[in-house]
PDB file of C-alpha atoms in Angstrom:
ATOM      1  CA  MET A 161     -13.730  -8.702  40.232  1.00 57.00           C
ATOM      2  CA  MET A 162     -15.447  -5.085  39.568  1.00 65.00           C
ATOM      3  CA  MET A 163     -11.969  -3.547  38.981  1.00 71.00           C
ATOM      4  CA  GLU A 164     -10.876  -5.761  36.182  1.00 84.00           C
ATOM      5  CA  PHE A 165     -13.840  -4.905  34.246  1.00 91.00           C
ATOM      6  CA  LEU A 166     -13.570  -1.121  34.814  1.00 94.00           C
ATOM      7  CA  ALA A 167     -10.425  -0.490  32.631  1.00 95.00           C
ATOM      8  CA  PRO A 168     -11.558  -2.318  29.701  1.00 96.00           C
ATOM      9  CA  THR A 169     -15.060  -0.561  29.924  1.00 97.00           C
ATOM     10  CA  ALA A 170     -13.513   3.007  30.499  1.00 97.00           C
ATOM     11  CA  GLY A 171     -10.935   2.240  27.474  1.00 97.00           C
ATOM     12  CA  GLY A 172     -13.862   1.048  25.402  1.00 97.00           C
ATOM     13  CA  LEU A 173     -16.139   4.043  26.147  1.00 97.00           C
ATOM     14  CA  LEU A 174     -12.907   6.331  25.108  1.00 97.00           C
ATOM     15  CA  ILE A 175     -12.672   4.200  21.803  1.00 97.00           C
ATOM     16  CA  GLY A 176     -16.349   4.823  21.006  1.00 97.00           C
ATOM     17  CA  LEU A 177     -16.251   8.292  22.051  1.00 97.00           C
ATOM     18  CA  ALA A 178     -13.386   8.960  19.557  1.00 97.00           C
ATOM     19  CA  ALA A 179     -15.249   6.968  16.753  1.00 97.00           C
ATOM     20  CA  GLY A 180     -18.426   8.806  17.306  1.00 96.00           C
ATOM     21  CA  GLY A 181     -16.954  12.240  17.548  1.00 95.00           C
ATOM     22  CA  LEU A 182     -15.026  11.732  14.250  1.00 95.00           C
ATOM     23  CA  TYR A 183     -18.393  10.736  12.621  1.00 95.00           C
ATOM     24  CA  LEU A 184     -20.282  13.548  14.124  1.00 93.00           C
ATOM     25  CA  ALA A 185     -17.703  16.245  13.425  1.00 91.00           C
ATOM     26  CA  ARG A 186     -16.520  14.859  10.005  1.00 90.00           C
ATOM     27  CA  GLY A 187     -18.758  12.132   9.017  1.00 90.00           C
ATOM     28  CA  ARG A 188     -15.968   9.952   8.516  1.00 91.00           C
ATOM     29  CA  MET A 189     -15.763   6.018   9.821  1.00 93.00           C
ATOM     30  CA  ALA A 190     -12.758   5.216  12.366  1.00 94.00           C
ATOM     31  CA  GLY A 191     -12.025   2.202  10.668  1.00 94.00           C
ATOM     32  CA  ILE A 192      -8.091   1.770  11.064  1.00 96.00           C
ATOM     33  CA  SER A 193      -7.236  -0.575   8.702  1.00 95.00           C
ATOM     34  CA  GLY A 194      -9.279   1.423   5.873  1.00 94.00           C
ATOM     35  CA  ILE A 195      -7.527   4.516   7.132  1.00 94.00           C
ATOM     36  CA  LEU A 196      -4.110   3.362   6.973  1.00 94.00           C
ATOM     37  CA  GLY A 197      -4.743   1.444   3.802  1.00 92.00           C
ATOM     38  CA  GLU A 198      -6.333   4.214   1.896  1.00 91.00           C
ATOM     39  CA  SER A 199      -3.780   6.879   3.556  1.00 88.00           C
ATOM     40  CA  LEU A 200      -1.257   5.111   1.128  1.00 77.00           C
ATOM     41  CA  ARG A 201      -3.237   6.325  -1.827  1.00 74.00           C
ATOM     42  CA  LEU A 202      -1.597   9.343  -2.970  1.00 68.00           C
ATOM     43  CA  GLU A 203      -3.853  10.347  -5.417  1.00 66.00           C
ATOM     44  CA  SER A 204      -6.574  10.735  -3.109  1.00 65.00           C
ATOM     45  CA  ALA A 205      -7.428  14.432  -2.473  1.00 68.00           C
ATOM     46  CA  ASP A 206      -8.642  13.824   1.105  1.00 74.00           C
ATOM     47  CA  ALA A 207      -5.770  11.838   2.492  1.00 79.00           C
ATOM     48  CA  GLY A 208      -5.196  14.626   4.818  1.00 88.00           C
ATOM     49  CA  TRP A 209      -7.587  13.468   7.832  1.00 92.00           C
ATOM     50  CA  ARG A 210      -6.161   9.969   7.565  1.00 93.00           C
ATOM     51  CA  TRP A 211      -2.639  11.288   8.276  1.00 93.00           C
ATOM     52  CA  SER A 212      -4.029  13.566  11.127  1.00 95.00           C
ATOM     53  CA  PHE A 213      -5.704  10.445  12.615  1.00 96.00           C
ATOM     54  CA  LEU A 214      -2.789   7.956  12.413  1.00 97.00           C
ATOM     55  CA  ALA A 215      -0.714  10.901  13.801  1.00 97.00           C
ATOM     56  CA  GLY A 216      -3.093  11.183  16.684  1.00 97.00           C
ATOM     57  CA  LEU A 217      -2.801   7.295  17.247  1.00 97.00           C
ATOM     58  CA  LEU A 218       0.950   7.473  17.273  1.00 97.00           C
ATOM     59  CA  ALA A 219       0.670  10.351  19.898  1.00 98.00           C
ATOM     60  CA  GLY A 220      -1.429   8.560  21.877  1.00 97.00           C
ATOM     61  CA  GLY A 221       1.108   5.537  22.034  1.00 97.00           C
ATOM     62  CA  VAL A 222       3.879   8.051  23.163  1.00 97.00           C
ATOM     63  CA  ALA A 223       1.436   9.526  25.642  1.00 97.00           C
ATOM     64  CA  LEU A 224       0.724   5.831  26.784  1.00 97.00           C
ATOM     65  CA  ARG A 225       4.244   5.236  27.118  1.00 95.00           C
ATOM     66  CA  VAL A 226       4.988   8.240  29.332  1.00 95.00           C
ATOM     67  CA  LEU A 227       1.611   8.325  31.572  1.00 94.00           C
ATOM     68  CA  VAL A 228       0.681   4.712  31.558  1.00 92.00           C
ATOM     69  CA  PRO A 229       3.657   2.580  30.886  1.00 87.00           C
ATOM     70  CA  GLY A 230       1.917  -0.744  32.009  1.00 90.00           C
ATOM     71  CA  ALA A 231      -0.545  -0.393  29.007  1.00 93.00           C
ATOM     72  CA  LEU A 232       2.207  -1.004  26.581  1.00 93.00           C
ATOM     73  CA  PRO A 233       3.393  -4.534  26.013  1.00 91.00           C
ATOM     74  CA  GLN A 234       6.981  -5.069  27.797  1.00 88.00           C
ATOM     75  CA  ALA A 235       7.719  -7.567  25.251  1.00 87.00           C
ATOM     76  CA  ILE A 236       6.067  -9.288  22.305  1.00 91.00           C
ATOM     77  CA  ALA A 237       6.339 -13.087  22.588  1.00 88.00           C
ATOM     78  CA  ALA A 238       6.446 -14.005  19.158  1.00 91.00           C
ATOM     79  CA  SER A 239       8.958 -15.343  16.500  1.00 93.00           C
ATOM     80  CA  LEU A 240       9.919 -13.391  13.513  1.00 96.00           C
ATOM     81  CA  PRO A 241       8.192 -15.630  10.856  1.00 95.00           C
ATOM     82  CA  LEU A 242       4.970 -15.793  13.163  1.00 96.00           C
ATOM     83  CA  LEU A 243       4.988 -11.903  13.123  1.00 97.00           C
ATOM     84  CA  LEU A 244       5.368 -11.522   9.336  1.00 98.00           C
ATOM     85  CA  ALA A 245       2.846 -14.082   8.656  1.00 98.00           C
ATOM     86  CA  ALA A 246       0.133 -12.819  11.264  1.00 98.00           C
ATOM     87  CA  GLY A 247       0.806  -9.331  10.298  1.00 98.00           C
ATOM     88  CA  PHE A 248       0.440  -9.738   6.675  1.00 98.00           C
ATOM     89  CA  LEU A 249      -2.864 -11.631   7.167  1.00 98.00           C
ATOM     90  CA  VAL A 250      -4.223  -8.919   9.512  1.00 98.00           C
ATOM     91  CA  GLY A 251      -3.184  -6.347   6.916  1.00 97.00           C
ATOM     92  CA  TYR A 252      -4.680  -8.158   3.752  1.00 97.00           C
ATOM     93  CA  GLY A 253      -7.459  -9.625   5.537  1.00 97.00           C
ATOM     94  CA  ALA A 254      -8.797  -6.481   6.861  1.00 97.00           C
ATOM     95  CA  ARG A 255      -8.525  -4.867   3.527  1.00 96.00           C
ATOM     96  CA  LEU A 256     -10.157  -7.759   1.513  1.00 96.00           C
ATOM     97  CA  GLY A 257     -12.977  -7.898   4.150  1.00 96.00           C
ATOM     98  CA  GLY A 258     -13.475  -4.197   4.271  1.00 95.00           C
ATOM     99  CA  GLY A 259     -12.682  -3.534   7.860  1.00 95.00           C
ATOM    100  CA  CYS A 260     -11.372  -4.618  10.918  1.00 95.00           C
ATOM    101  CA  THR A 261     -12.141  -4.792  14.594  1.00 96.00           C
ATOM    102  CA  SER A 262     -12.534  -1.089  14.593  1.00 96.00           C
ATOM    103  CA  GLY A 263     -14.288  -0.657  11.097  1.00 95.00           C
ATOM    104  CA  HIS A 264     -16.678  -3.484  11.334  1.00 96.00           C
ATOM    105  CA  GLY A 265     -16.624  -4.161  15.201  1.00 95.00           C
ATOM    106  CA  VAL A 266     -16.853  -0.621  16.912  1.00 96.00           C
ATOM    107  CA  CYS A 267     -18.248   1.358  13.774  1.00 95.00           C
ATOM    108  CA  GLY A 268     -20.213  -1.145  12.009  1.00 94.00           C
ATOM    109  CA  LEU A 269     -22.066  -2.481  14.743  1.00 95.00           C
ATOM    110  CA  ALA A 270     -22.893   0.953  16.375  1.00 94.00           C
ATOM    111  CA  HIS A 271     -24.271   1.815  12.599  1.00 93.00           C
ATOM    112  CA  GLY A 272     -26.463  -1.048  12.471  1.00 91.00           C
ATOM    113  CA  SER A 273     -24.484  -2.764   9.607  1.00 93.00           C
ATOM    114  CA  ALA A 274     -25.471  -6.521   8.758  1.00 95.00           C
ATOM    115  CA  ARG A 275     -22.229  -6.697   6.869  1.00 95.00           C
ATOM    116  CA  SER A 276     -20.287  -5.611   9.912  1.00 96.00           C
ATOM    117  CA  LEU A 277     -21.972  -8.093  11.956  1.00 96.00           C
ATOM    118  CA  VAL A 278     -21.169 -10.782   9.766  1.00 97.00           C
ATOM    119  CA  ALA A 279     -17.712  -9.869   9.666  1.00 97.00           C
ATOM    120  CA  THR A 280     -17.370  -9.348  13.146  1.00 97.00           C
ATOM    121  CA  LEU A 281     -18.651 -12.653  14.130  1.00 97.00           C
ATOM    122  CA  SER A 282     -16.517 -14.314  11.459  1.00 97.00           C
ATOM    123  CA  PHE A 283     -13.218 -12.977  12.506  1.00 97.00           C
ATOM    124  CA  MET A 284     -14.050 -13.488  16.246  1.00 97.00           C
ATOM    125  CA  SER A 285     -14.916 -17.106  15.676  1.00 97.00           C
ATOM    126  CA  VAL A 286     -11.884 -17.638  13.595  1.00 98.00           C
ATOM    127  CA  ALA A 287      -9.518 -15.926  15.961  1.00 97.00           C
ATOM    128  CA  VAL A 288     -10.750 -18.125  18.732  1.00 97.00           C
ATOM    129  CA  LEU A 289     -10.209 -21.003  16.718  1.00 97.00           C
ATOM    130  CA  THR A 290      -6.715 -19.870  15.544  1.00 96.00           C
ATOM    131  CA  VAL A 291      -5.830 -19.559  19.453  1.00 95.00           C
ATOM    132  CA  TYR A 292      -7.283 -22.867  20.086  1.00 94.00           C
ATOM    133  CA  VAL A 293      -5.283 -24.458  17.408  1.00 94.00           C
ATOM    134  CA  ALA A 294      -2.096 -22.494  17.915  1.00 92.00           C
ATOM    135  CA  ARG A 295      -1.972 -22.590  21.589  1.00 89.00           C
ATOM    136  CA  HIS A 296      -3.578 -26.262  22.399  1.00 87.00           C
ATOM    137  CA  LEU A 297      -3.653 -28.348  19.584  1.00 89.00           C
ATOM    138  CA  LEU A 298      -0.205 -27.311  18.207  1.00 86.00           C
ATOM    139  CA  ALA A 299       1.323 -25.918  21.580  1.00 80.00           C
ATOM    140  CA  GLY A 300       4.924 -26.047  21.065  1.00 74.00           C
ATOM    141  CA  VAL A 301       4.902 -26.652  17.482  1.00 75.00           C
ATOM    142  CA  ILE A 302       4.378 -23.039  16.385  1.00 73.00           C
ATOM    143  CA  PRO A 303       7.271 -20.742  17.478  1.00 68.00           C
TER     144      PRO A 303
ATOM    145  CA  MET B 273     -11.785  23.514  15.160  1.00 45.00           C
ATOM    146  CA  SER B 274      -9.019  23.813  12.660  1.00 52.00           C
ATOM    147  CA  ARG B 275      -9.115  20.847   9.797  1.00 81.00           C
ATOM    148  CA  PRO B 276      -6.631  18.709  11.131  1.00 86.00           C
ATOM    149  CA  LEU B 277      -7.283  19.067  14.720  1.00 92.00           C
ATOM    150  CA  VAL B 278     -10.375  16.886  15.097  1.00 94.00           C
ATOM    151  CA  PRO B 279      -9.199  13.536  13.229  1.00 96.00           C
ATOM    152  CA  PHE B 280      -5.708  14.087  15.244  1.00 97.00           C
ATOM    153  CA  LEU B 281      -7.864  14.345  18.701  1.00 97.00           C
ATOM    154  CA  ALA B 282      -9.890  11.436  17.607  1.00 97.00           C
ATOM    155  CA  GLY B 283      -6.789   9.267  16.920  1.00 97.00           C
ATOM    156  CA  LEU B 284      -5.416  10.191  20.262  1.00 98.00           C
ATOM    157  CA  VAL B 285      -8.399   9.741  22.195  1.00 98.00           C
ATOM    158  CA  PHE B 286      -8.819   6.022  20.157  1.00 98.00           C
ATOM    159  CA  ALA B 287      -5.260   5.199  21.260  1.00 98.00           C
ATOM    160  CA  LEU B 288      -5.628   6.225  24.724  1.00 97.00           C
ATOM    161  CA  GLY B 289      -8.767   3.911  25.106  1.00 97.00           C
ATOM    162  CA  LEU B 290      -6.926   0.960  23.324  1.00 97.00           C
ATOM    163  CA  GLY B 291      -4.055   1.470  25.800  1.00 97.00           C
ATOM    164  CA  ILE B 292      -6.343   1.847  28.987  1.00 96.00           C
ATOM    165  CA  SER B 293      -8.687  -1.204  28.099  1.00 96.00           C
ATOM    166  CA  GLY B 294      -5.861  -3.660  27.684  1.00 95.00           C
ATOM    167  CA  MET B 295      -6.169  -4.076  23.951  1.00 96.00           C
ATOM    168  CA  THR B 296      -2.614  -3.145  23.365  1.00 96.00           C
ATOM    169  CA  GLN B 297      -1.478  -6.093  25.220  1.00 95.00           C
ATOM    170  CA  PRO B 298      -1.347  -9.103  22.693  1.00 96.00           C
ATOM    171  CA  ALA B 299      -1.205 -11.442  25.713  1.00 94.00           C
ATOM    172  CA  LYS B 300      -4.515 -10.067  27.097  1.00 94.00           C
ATOM    173  CA  VAL B 301      -5.891 -10.409  23.803  1.00 96.00           C
ATOM    174  CA  ILE B 302      -4.938 -13.956  23.329  1.00 95.00           C
ATOM    175  CA  GLY B 303      -6.343 -14.700  26.922  1.00 94.00           C
ATOM    176  CA  PHE B 304      -9.544 -13.353  25.506  1.00 96.00           C
ATOM    177  CA  LEU B 305      -9.664 -15.440  22.555  1.00 96.00           C
ATOM    178  CA  ASP B 306      -8.596 -18.469  24.593  1.00 95.00           C
ATOM    179  CA  LEU B 307     -11.878 -19.968  25.507  1.00 93.00           C
ATOM    180  CA  SER B 308     -10.419 -22.999  27.107  1.00 87.00           C
ATOM    181  CA  GLY B 309      -8.797 -22.948  30.510  1.00 75.00           C
ATOM    182  CA  HIS B 310      -8.876 -19.654  32.381  1.00 84.00           C
ATOM    183  CA  TRP B 311     -11.054 -17.543  30.117  1.00 90.00           C
ATOM    184  CA  ASP B 312     -10.018 -13.581  30.475  1.00 91.00           C
ATOM    185  CA  ALA B 313     -13.826 -12.056  29.296  1.00 92.00           C
ATOM    186  CA  SER B 314     -12.794  -8.491  30.235  1.00 92.00           C
ATOM    187  CA  LEU B 315     -12.011  -7.317  26.879  1.00 95.00           C
ATOM    188  CA  ALA B 316     -15.669  -8.152  25.938  1.00 95.00           C
ATOM    189  CA  PHE B 317     -16.327  -5.014  28.011  1.00 96.00           C
ATOM    190  CA  VAL B 318     -14.176  -2.925  25.504  1.00 97.00           C
ATOM    191  CA  MET B 319     -16.239  -3.977  22.361  1.00 96.00           C
ATOM    192  CA  ALA B 320     -19.451  -3.597  24.558  1.00 96.00           C
ATOM    193  CA  GLY B 321     -18.343  -0.058  26.016  1.00 97.00           C
ATOM    194  CA  ALA B 322     -16.993   1.190  22.775  1.00 97.00           C
ATOM    195  CA  VAL B 323     -19.895   0.467  20.659  1.00 97.00           C
ATOM    196  CA  ALA B 324     -22.426   1.663  23.138  1.00 97.00           C
ATOM    197  CA  ALA B 325     -20.757   5.024  23.444  1.00 97.00           C
ATOM    198  CA  ASN B 326     -20.741   5.226  19.460  1.00 96.00           C
ATOM    199  CA  LEU B 327     -24.202   4.258  19.050  1.00 96.00           C
ATOM    200  CA  LEU B 328     -25.321   6.836  21.606  1.00 96.00           C
ATOM    201  CA  LEU B 329     -23.413   9.527  19.535  1.00 95.00           C
ATOM    202  CA  VAL B 330     -24.299   8.422  16.295  1.00 93.00           C
ATOM    203  CA  ARG B 331     -28.096   8.149  17.154  1.00 91.00           C
ATOM    204  CA  PHE B 332     -28.416  11.125  19.180  1.00 90.00           C
ATOM    205  CA  GLY B 333     -25.296  13.234  18.560  1.00 87.00           C
ATOM    206  CA  PRO B 334     -26.728  14.980  15.165  1.00 85.00           C
ATOM    207  CA  ARG B 335     -30.178  15.970  17.236  1.00 83.00           C
ATOM    208  CA  LEU B 336     -28.156  17.194  20.119  1.00 81.00           C
ATOM    209  CA  LEU B 337     -25.837  19.281  17.680  1.00 80.00           C
ATOM    210  CA  GLY B 338     -29.077  20.614  15.976  1.00 74.00           C
ATOM    211  CA  ARG B 339     -27.858  19.389  12.714  1.00 59.00           C
ATOM    212  CA  MET B 340     -27.254  16.405  10.559  1.00 53.00           C
ATOM    213  CA  ALA B 341     -23.677  14.990  10.565  1.00 46.00           C
ATOM    214  CA  ARG B 342     -22.014  15.404   7.168  1.00 50.00           C
ATOM    215  CA  ALA B 343     -22.348  11.940   6.023  1.00 49.00           C
ATOM    216  CA  GLY B 344     -26.243  11.922   6.729  1.00 48.00           C
ATOM    217  CA  GLY B 345     -27.423  11.073  10.124  1.00 45.00           C
ATOM    218  CA  ALA B 346     -30.316   9.188   8.674  1.00 45.00           C
ATOM    219  CA  ALA B 347     -27.726   6.617   7.341  1.00 46.00           C
ATOM    220  CA  ALA B 348     -27.051   5.531  10.949  1.00 46.00           C
ATOM    221  CA  SER B 349     -30.342   3.803  11.632  1.00 48.00           C
ATOM    222  CA  ALA B 350     -30.630   0.094  10.723  1.00 46.00           C
ATOM    223  CA  SER B 351     -34.309   1.095   9.683  1.00 49.00           C
ATOM    224  CA  ALA B 352     -33.318   3.956   7.668  1.00 54.00           C
ATOM    225  CA  PRO B 353     -35.362   4.383   4.498  1.00 57.00           C
ATOM    226  CA  GLY B 354     -33.419   2.906   1.273  1.00 68.00           C
ATOM    227  CA  ARG B 355     -31.874   0.243   3.454  1.00 77.00           C
ATOM    228  CA  ALA B 356     -33.254  -3.366   2.725  1.00 83.00           C
ATOM    229  CA  PRO B 357     -34.526  -5.326   5.466  1.00 87.00           C
ATOM    230  CA  LEU B 358     -32.165  -7.063   7.932  1.00 87.00           C
ATOM    231  CA  GLY B 359     -32.757 -10.596   6.787  1.00 89.00           C
ATOM    232  CA  VAL B 360     -31.696  -9.546   3.178  1.00 92.00           C
ATOM    233  CA  GLN B 361     -28.768  -7.666   4.238  1.00 92.00           C
ATOM    234  CA  LEU B 362     -27.637 -10.555   6.219  1.00 93.00           C
ATOM    235  CA  ARG B 363     -28.222 -13.137   3.357  1.00 93.00           C
ATOM    236  CA  ALA B 364     -26.406 -10.615   1.028  1.00 93.00           C
ATOM    237  CA  ALA B 365     -23.288 -10.608   3.597  1.00 93.00           C
ATOM    238  CA  LEU B 366     -23.333 -14.163   3.928  1.00 94.00           C
ATOM    239  CA  ARG B 367     -22.873 -14.910   0.324  1.00 94.00           C
ATOM    240  CA  ASP B 368     -20.066 -12.232   0.131  1.00 94.00           C
ATOM    241  CA  ARG B 369     -16.938 -14.154  -0.487  1.00 94.00           C
ATOM    242  CA  ARG B 370     -14.619 -11.222  -0.090  1.00 95.00           C
ATOM    243  CA  LEU B 371     -16.067 -10.144   3.404  1.00 96.00           C
ATOM    244  CA  LEU B 372     -16.073 -13.596   4.553  1.00 97.00           C
ATOM    245  CA  ALA B 373     -12.452 -14.553   3.173  1.00 96.00           C
ATOM    246  CA  GLY B 374     -10.952 -11.599   4.305  1.00 97.00           C
ATOM    247  CA  SER B 375     -12.586 -11.552   7.961  1.00 97.00           C
ATOM    248  CA  ALA B 376     -11.439 -15.113   8.081  1.00 97.00           C
ATOM    249  CA  ALA B 377      -7.809 -14.291   7.004  1.00 98.00           C
ATOM    250  CA  PHE B 378      -7.770 -11.190   9.528  1.00 98.00           C
ATOM    251  CA  GLY B 379      -8.963 -13.720  12.272  1.00 98.00           C
ATOM    252  CA  VAL B 380      -6.098 -16.278  11.700  1.00 98.00           C
ATOM    253  CA  GLY B 381      -3.544 -13.131  11.991  1.00 98.00           C
ATOM    254  CA  TRP B 382      -5.105 -11.515  14.899  1.00 98.00           C
ATOM    255  CA  GLY B 383      -5.356 -14.959  16.758  1.00 97.00           C
ATOM    256  CA  LEU B 384      -1.704 -15.895  16.041  1.00 96.00           C
ATOM    257  CA  VAL B 385      -0.055 -12.751  17.514  1.00 96.00           C
ATOM    258  CA  GLY B 386      -2.795 -10.829  19.228  1.00 96.00           C
ATOM    259  CA  PHE B 387      -2.613  -7.412  17.334  1.00 97.00           C
ATOM    260  CA  CYS B 388      -5.093  -5.794  15.415  1.00 96.00           C
ATOM    261  CA  PRO B 389      -4.239  -2.840  13.440  1.00 97.00           C
ATOM    262  CA  GLY B 390      -5.259  -0.202  15.953  1.00 97.00           C
ATOM    263  CA  PRO B 391      -2.995  -1.655  18.836  1.00 97.00           C
ATOM    264  CA  ALA B 392      -0.330  -2.502  16.218  1.00 97.00           C
ATOM    265  CA  ILE B 393      -0.020   1.207  15.399  1.00 97.00           C
ATOM    266  CA  VAL B 394      -0.231   2.298  19.120  1.00 97.00           C
ATOM    267  CA  ALA B 395       2.357  -0.306  19.915  1.00 96.00           C
ATOM    268  CA  LEU B 396       4.951   1.404  17.684  1.00 97.00           C
ATOM    269  CA  ALA B 397       5.520   3.643  20.440  1.00 96.00           C
ATOM    270  CA  THR B 398       7.199   1.032  22.586  1.00 94.00           C
ATOM    271  CA  GLY B 399      10.079   0.808  19.791  1.00 93.00           C
ATOM    272  CA  HIS B 400      10.096  -2.824  20.216  1.00 94.00           C
ATOM    273  CA  GLY B 401      11.561  -4.423  17.032  1.00 95.00           C
ATOM    274  CA  GLU B 402       8.729  -7.009  16.869  1.00 96.00           C
ATOM    275  CA  ALA B 403       5.989  -4.256  16.923  1.00 96.00           C
ATOM    276  CA  LEU B 404       7.712  -2.680  13.921  1.00 97.00           C
ATOM    277  CA  VAL B 405       8.008  -5.927  12.142  1.00 98.00           C
ATOM    278  CA  PHE B 406       4.390  -6.557  12.589  1.00 98.00           C
ATOM    279  CA  PHE B 407       3.387  -3.253  11.383  1.00 97.00           C
ATOM    280  CA  GLY B 408       5.733  -3.533   8.474  1.00 97.00           C
ATOM    281  CA  ALA B 409       4.035  -6.844   7.537  1.00 98.00           C
ATOM    282  CA  MET B 410       0.604  -5.473   8.016  1.00 97.00           C
ATOM    283  CA  GLY B 411       1.478  -2.755   5.834  1.00 96.00           C
ATOM    284  CA  LEU B 412       2.679  -5.223   3.252  1.00 96.00           C
ATOM    285  CA  GLY B 413      -0.240  -6.988   3.267  1.00 97.00           C
ATOM    286  CA  MET B 414      -2.338  -3.921   2.544  1.00 95.00           C
ATOM    287  CA  LEU B 415      -0.458  -3.131  -0.303  1.00 94.00           C
ATOM    288  CA  ALA B 416      -0.297  -6.868  -1.789  1.00 95.00           C
ATOM    289  CA  TYR B 417      -4.137  -6.300  -1.639  1.00 94.00           C
ATOM    290  CA  ARG B 418      -4.036  -3.244  -3.829  1.00 90.00           C
ATOM    291  CA  ALA B 419      -1.430  -4.769  -6.047  1.00 89.00           C
ATOM    292  CA  ALA B 420      -3.442  -8.105  -6.385  1.00 86.00           C
ATOM    293  CA  PRO B 421      -5.802  -7.244  -9.338  1.00 85.00           C
ATOM    294  CA  ALA B 422      -3.043  -5.943 -11.510  1.00 86.00           C
ATOM    295  CA  LEU B 423      -0.967  -8.953 -10.621  1.00 85.00           C
ATOM    296  CA  TRP B 424      -3.700 -11.402 -11.533  1.00 82.00           C
ATOM    297  CA  ALA B 425      -4.647  -9.439 -14.739  1.00 84.00           C
ATOM    298  CA  ARG B 426      -0.855  -9.514 -15.645  1.00 86.00           C
ATOM    299  CA  LEU B 427      -0.573 -13.482 -15.117  1.00 84.00           C
ATOM    300  CA  ARG B 428      -3.790 -13.738 -17.449  1.00 82.00           C
ATOM    301  CA  GLY B 429      -2.566 -11.332 -19.865  1.00 79.00           C
ATOM    302  CA  GLN B 430      -5.457  -8.976 -19.524  1.00 69.00           C
ATOM    303  CA  PRO B 431      -6.133  -5.197 -18.709  1.00 64.00           C
ATOM    304  CA  ALA B 432      -5.865  -4.521 -14.791  1.00 59.00           C
ATOM    305  CA  VAL B 433      -9.365  -4.058 -13.073  1.00 61.00           C
ATOM    306  CA  ARG B 434      -9.686  -1.373 -10.724  1.00 62.00           C
ATOM    307  CA  LEU B 435     -10.108  -1.745  -7.193  1.00 65.00           C
ATOM    308  CA  PRO B 436     -13.053  -0.428  -5.831  1.00 64.00           C
ATOM    309  CA  GLY B 437     -12.408   2.847  -4.271  1.00 60.00           C
ATOM    310  CA  PRO B 438     -13.340   4.011  -0.842  1.00 58.00           C
ATOM    311  CA  ALA B 439     -16.597   2.472  -0.053  1.00 50.00           C
ATOM    312  CA  PRO B 440     -19.737   4.686  -0.033  1.00 49.00           C
ATOM    313  CA  ARG B 441     -20.967   4.512   3.614  1.00 48.00           C
ATOM    314  CA  GLN B 442     -21.295   1.276   5.551  1.00 45.00           C
ATOM    315  CA  GLU B 443     -18.096  -0.277   5.140  1.00 43.00           C
ATOM    316  CA  CYS B 444     -16.406   1.367   7.611  1.00 47.00           C
ATOM    317  CA  GLY B 445     -12.836   0.057   7.402  1.00 47.00           C
ATOM    318  CA  MET B 446     -12.758   1.056   3.700  1.00 42.00           C
ATOM    319  CA  ALA B 447     -13.715   4.740   4.469  1.00 38.00           C
TER     320      ALA B 447
END
């Protein structure tokens, strides 16, 4: 019982450490959708730190693959149309809403932002509703 | 430390945290979002741990370091001068259609597959085709957001409106 919450808590603390460290050292928010979206803005003079952060994320993925293989999915059970639709909605929605789980959730809440609180409650409840509809009401219908 | 090292390390530690916490397992994320049946509540501890650690660093870090962070540690506090009362901020946020519609669309996508942007990037290391497709579609969605105002303007035969640039402080995702 205890153990099953230990890893999520430890992982969460690392995420908060990374986000807080980036803010203290650079005054930047570790909002990943914003970092990825803005890193493509080539005219931006300060895209460099975003590329470094993204490289760090990828390096972390490679490190996990080597050191903690169980942390990464062995298989991703979703059809091609579902992956395309979900990916598009995540990318477009996060940019339109000004942030995602990291930007609004991890950073915004820690900074006491009311906007981020509203955003986090919105996407959490919509995601719960989506899972209910997709996995229960439409079980077997959605590929 | 040299310029690119801090953001690189932040990304690296962030990714390790995502992996250790279970956020990079879409099946586990779906299990957390699925309140009916056997609810897996463990991922709530990820957000709690992350917000707690970040909050402590943001609140007390500048004082411990003996200086204010570049972006201004004062802005970190909800009661900081210059910020409207919480009720006013909440009402403004609840009237913000972009915030609500964007978050809702994001929630649908997140609930359908179980990937949000961070884990989607980290999962590229698996080399699975599914991870690559999701990442590509996510990038396309971000580009579509950028292209949308110009497309609308062209359809209406009006000059393009510029998108708001990176947000000043609070909107982390835009930073």
